[in-house]
Structure formats: C-alpha cells, structure tokens
CSV table of C-alpha atoms in Angstrom, one decimal:
chain,number,residue,atom,x,y,z
V,201,MET,CA,105.2,113.6,102.5
V,202,ASN,CA,102.9,116.4,103.8
V,203,PRO,CA,99.0,114.8,103.5
V,204,ILE,CA,97.6,118.4,101.6
V,205,ILE,CA,100.5,117.6,99.8
V,206,LYS,CA,99.8,114.1,98.5
V,207,ASN,CA,95.8,114.9,98.7
V,208,ILE,CA,96.8,117.6,95.6
V,209,THR,CA,98.9,115.7,93.7
V,210,GLY,CA,97.3,112.4,93.5
V,211,MET,CA,100.7,110.8,95.3
V,212,ASP,CA,98.5,109.5,98.0
V,213,ALA,CA,96.8,106.9,95.5
V,214,LEU,CA,100.1,106.3,93.9
V,215,THR,CA,101.5,105.5,96.8
V,216,ASP,CA,99.1,102.6,97.3
V,217,GLN,CA,99.0,101.5,94.0
V,218,VAL,CA,103.3,101.0,94.8
V,219,VAL,CA,102.7,99.2,98.1
V,220,ALA,CA,100.1,97.2,96.6
V,221,MET,CA,102.7,96.5,93.3
V,222,ASP,CA,106.2,95.5,95.9
V,223,LEU,CA,103.1,93.3,98.2
V,224,LEU,CA,102.1,91.6,94.5
V,225,ASN,CA,105.3,91.3,93.7
V,226,SER,CA,107.1,89.4,96.9
V,227,ALA,CA,103.7,87.2,96.8
V,228,LYS,CA,104.8,86.5,93.4
V,229,SER,CA,108.2,85.1,95.0
V,230,GLY,CA,107.1,83.2,97.7
V,231,VAL,CA,104.9,80.8,95.5
V,232,ARG,CA,107.6,80.1,93.5
V,233,ASN,CA,110.3,79.6,96.5
V,234,TYR,CA,107.7,77.6,98.2
V,235,ALA,CA,106.9,75.5,94.8
V,236,MET,CA,110.7,74.9,94.5
V,237,ALA,CA,111.3,74.2,98.4
V,238,VAL,CA,108.4,71.7,97.2
V,239,THR,CA,110.1,69.8,94.9
V,240,GLU,CA,113.0,69.7,96.8
V,241,SER,CA,112.0,68.6,99.8
V,242,GLY,CA,112.9,65.2,101.4
V,243,THR,CA,110.4,64.1,104.0
V,244,PRO,CA,106.7,63.7,103.3
V,245,GLU,CA,106.8,66.0,106.0
V,246,ILE,CA,108.1,68.9,105.6
V,247,LYS,CA,106.8,68.5,101.6
V,248,ALA,CA,102.8,69.1,103.3
V,249,ILE,CA,104.0,71.4,105.4
V,250,LEU,CA,105.5,73.8,102.7
V,251,THR,CA,102.7,72.3,100.3
V,252,GLN,CA,100.1,74.3,103.0
V,253,HIS,CA,102.6,77.7,102.7
V,254,LEU,CA,102.5,77.3,99.0
V,255,GLU,CA,98.8,77.1,99.5
V,256,GLU,CA,98.9,79.6,101.4
V,257,SER,CA,100.7,82.6,99.6
V,258,LEU,CA,98.5,81.4,95.8
V,259,ASN,CA,95.6,81.9,97.9
V,260,MET,CA,97.3,85.6,99.3
V,261,HIS,CA,98.1,85.9,96.0
V,262,GLU,CA,95.2,86.0,94.2
V,263,ILE,CA,93.6,88.4,96.9
V,264,ILE,CA,96.0,90.5,95.9
V,265,SER,CA,95.7,90.4,92.6
V,266,ASN,CA,92.0,90.6,92.7
V,267,TYR,CA,92.3,94.1,94.4
V,268,MET,CA,94.5,95.8,92.0
V,269,MET,CA,92.5,94.6,89.4
V,270,GLU,CA,89.9,96.2,91.5
V,271,LYS,CA,91.3,99.2,91.5
V,272,GLY,CA,92.6,99.8,88.1
V,273,TRP,CA,96.2,99.3,88.9
V,274,TYR,CA,97.0,95.3,87.4
V,275,HIS,CA,96.2,94.5,84.4
V,276,ALA,CA,96.9,90.7,84.5
V,277,TRP,CA,95.8,89.6,81.2
V,278,ASP,CA,95.7,92.5,78.7
V,279,LEU,CA,99.4,93.7,78.4
V,280,ASP,CA,98.7,96.8,76.4
V,281,LYS,CA,96.9,97.8,79.2
V,282,GLN,CA,99.1,97.2,81.6
V,283,THR,CA,102.5,98.5,79.8
V,284,GLU,CA,100.3,101.9,79.2
V,285,LEU,CA,99.9,102.1,82.9
V,286,SER,CA,102.8,101.3,83.5
V,287,LEU,CA,104.1,103.8,81.4
V,288,GLN,CA,102.2,106.2,83.0
V,289,ASN,CA,104.0,105.6,86.6
V,290,ILE,CA,107.5,106.1,85.0
V,291,GLU,CA,106.6,109.2,83.8
V,292,THR,CA,105.0,110.2,86.7
V,293,ALA,CA,107.5,109.3,89.0
V,294,ILE,CA,109.7,111.3,86.4
V,295,ASN,CA,108.0,114.2,87.4
V,296,LEU,CA,107.8,114.4,90.8
V,297,PRO,CA,110.0,117.1,92.4
V,298,THR,CA,113.2,116.2,94.1
V,299,LEU,CA,113.5,116.7,97.7
C-alpha cells in the first residue's frame, strides 16, 4: 500500500498491530511446542536443550506482550477491552476498500 494512503487512513499503525499479533501468536505456538517437546524428550541432554529453547521462547513472548500492551494493542488481563479492540479491528477490516 502507498505510504501516503497508509498515513491518511491510519493503516500504518494497524499494519504494525497485525504483524505484532501474528508474532505473538507464533511465540505462543513456540512455547506450547517446546513445552510438549520437553515432556517427550528421550535423553537429559535433549531435555536440557529444549528447556533452554522453551525459556527463550517464554522471554520472547513476554517482550512481545509487553510491547503490545504498551501500544494498547493487547489487553491480556482485561477481556472486555480485548474484545472491544478485536471488534474494532474486525470493523476496520470489513470497511477496507477492496483492490
């Protein structure tokens, strides 16, 4: 999308929000996958490596979550606010002009 159009419509911030949410969802998936892998590991060495990766994934999730909360894009502890934000994003997506 043209940068001028993005600025006029406010889509630049929404695009950043979408990318951040996608990254957060990927981080959550990574945490789940590493946690499962740790419980299924066959040797102490593999378990140690997977545990380290799990800790790194948890740290990344925290960084992304905090960033999104600071921006007002994620309300992990307030379901009503998060639902309202999600509905606003849906409404914005529905009203986007089609190409």
